[in-house]
Amino acid sequence: MLRRSGRVPRKAVDESRSFLAPALVALGFWIGFPGIVAHQDMAGLVSGEEGTGPRWAAFVEKSVAGSIHQAEMPFVDGDLKTGSISGSGIAAPGIGKIAFRGKKGFTGTTPDEERINRAEKTGRLVQVVPVQPPKLFEAGTIFEKTSFLLEKPSTDQPLMAFVDPDIKGKEVRIASAFYMKKDKKADPTLPRAIAELVNNDQPDILATAYAPQKPDYAKASPFASILREEEPAGGRFIPPVDAKDHPWARQPLPETVFSKREQQCLAAGIYFEARGESVKGQAAVAQVILNRVRNPTYPNTICGVVYQNEKWRNRCQFSFACDGIRDRVASPAHFKTAQEVAMATTAGKIWLPEVGSSTHYHATYVHPRWAGAMQRMKKIGQHIFYRTYGGGWN
């Protein structure tokens, strides 16, 4: 019985090993160098660039005239076609085959110096020709054009004339669109009760307690605001009384009325005479006191008016000054209001037309003899106000 040996012949093993070693080396080079390092074969030298097809399919063949590696020669005659020449090229000794191609462009016999047009070419320095000014007007010669008043100007220039504007009749509406009149806002520095009585936003310029107001473009133009034309009264407050009123009523107060002592006397007169009245009633009493300061018949100071004849028992101008009772401020809050009213009326921020130029008043529960000799004005609170007919003492 024959047995088959399981051993492989030594020769077969050697052959497989001899094939395996180069295959492993080649695989290692293929993995280590996946890209092409260089083209050093004939196809690379001829074409100079990598082809689109596989490298192993490239081959070398004899080139014909007109290939990319052959020299070319243009013809002067542009109509000559290279296809009309036998072989489409010539064989030059030492050079090889030269392909012929059509002429691109035109090559004439005229030199470049004559063919180039340099008519518009100028130098680097630019000369600016001065332009003549308009004939009808020249700067600085307006006084020399007196002939325009006597003769008709030449018609070679466009004539101008005044025409009616398109906005005629709409000036106020257009101006109001740019300078809208705003509602007056109450002064935040004044108590609300006093601020409601303020009817003048241009106080006396000497009243340092109030900051200057911004220009009101609804009343004054921007030009007047910038130029700041001097006011006739110099910024002083002039009572807006009627022209038929007493002349002294249209005079400003003395400058001393804004001093601390004068304001203290006015606040005292308001407090002791009308502290139980409304703010309007207190302002009316203050206006009477200030009217007496303007009136040349009375003292020209607030303290002189308030305490006039204070030595005469119950015969002075204001009863609290000669009633024999010591004047004490029992309510600081009411006295503070009196001080605010005093400054507002002195500065002209509050002016009551119903009181006007009144210089007298009395309570409603008394009937003085002098009341019948004066012009009665209005009743405000518990006081009735009077104005003299002649503007003097009575």
Phi, psi and omega in degrees: 000126183273138176249139181270126182287139181269000182275142179273140181298145182298326181294320179294323179295318181295324180292320179293323179292320179295334178274329184288321183297310178296327179295321178293319179296317179297320178297322178294317177296323182294323178286321183285333180234078183288335182261172179275124182283313181197157176257105183242016177263180184296322180297322178291322180291327183281308184279329180077002179207161182286135179282167179279335181274176179292147183295325184290344181268358181283146177211163183254133177223166181288123184278156178259165178298137181102000177286173189288341183261008180258150176288151180235154182226122178281153177259148176292321179281112183289339182279350181286127180260138180293336179291340181281348181268133181295128180080350178055035179168175177229159177258113180261133180297133178080348181248318184109203181279137179244123181274149178255139178225164180290155181283131177260107183098195182228130178245103181266179180269355181281132180296161180296325182299329181269335182277337182278131180266113180246028183294323182269002182278130181233180181282176181286331180277125182260127177261123180263124180277123180298142181264133179291131180293167178303146185282330184279347181205135175224141181297133178086358183238022183295329181282345179274349183271044180288340181291342179296335182281342187250331183227160181284131180292162180298148184268008179283352176250151179296135181274145181237151180205157178282135178233159178291129181290157179290341183266012182299128182091353181244013186299315183294318181294320179291318180295323179292337178290330180269325182236077181287136179283120183265150177292141180291135179258146180292145179292120182292344180277351182254151172300154185298320181296325179281321182298330180291338180270349182293121180233015178219117181266009176238081183289172178301138184294339179276352180279090182290349180289342181244130179289151178298141182279153175287155180299139177262103184289349175284341180248324183239144179286160178300328180293318179294327179290324180284315181288335179051065179297141183293131180283149181302321182272003179068026180087357179280152179278127176245123180302134181279067180269167180289154181296335179274001181284178182295139182301323182294341181290343180260025179254144176287160178287156175299154182295336184287349185291344180268003178288162183296319182293318180295319179293329178291321177294320179292320178296322178295317178297320178293317185294311185280341180265330188213033180292338177274356181273170174289172179299323178294320177296322177292319178295327179294317178296319179296323180293324177296317180297317181290329175296323177293326177295324178287328182288124181294348179287335183254170176301153184264020175231156180292316181296324178294325179286315185294318185255028177292131181060036180293343179280345181272116183296119178056024177230017179275179183286323179237123193301327184294338184279345183222024180270001179079002180261132180294132183277114178232140179273104181274340182232098179300329180294317178293324179291325176297319176296321178297323178294319178295318178294322180298313180292320181295319180286324179294321180284348180087008177290335176239121174222121183263109180297330180291342175267318176060229182263032180296141177238001180221155172201161174210162179288159183288342183267006176236160180225086182287157183289330185286348185297327182286344182266006182233167179273120180284136180259264183225162174254123179235114182068233180258018181234144176245132188252147185225150176235138180286153180282321183268349180088003181260221183290320180216000000 
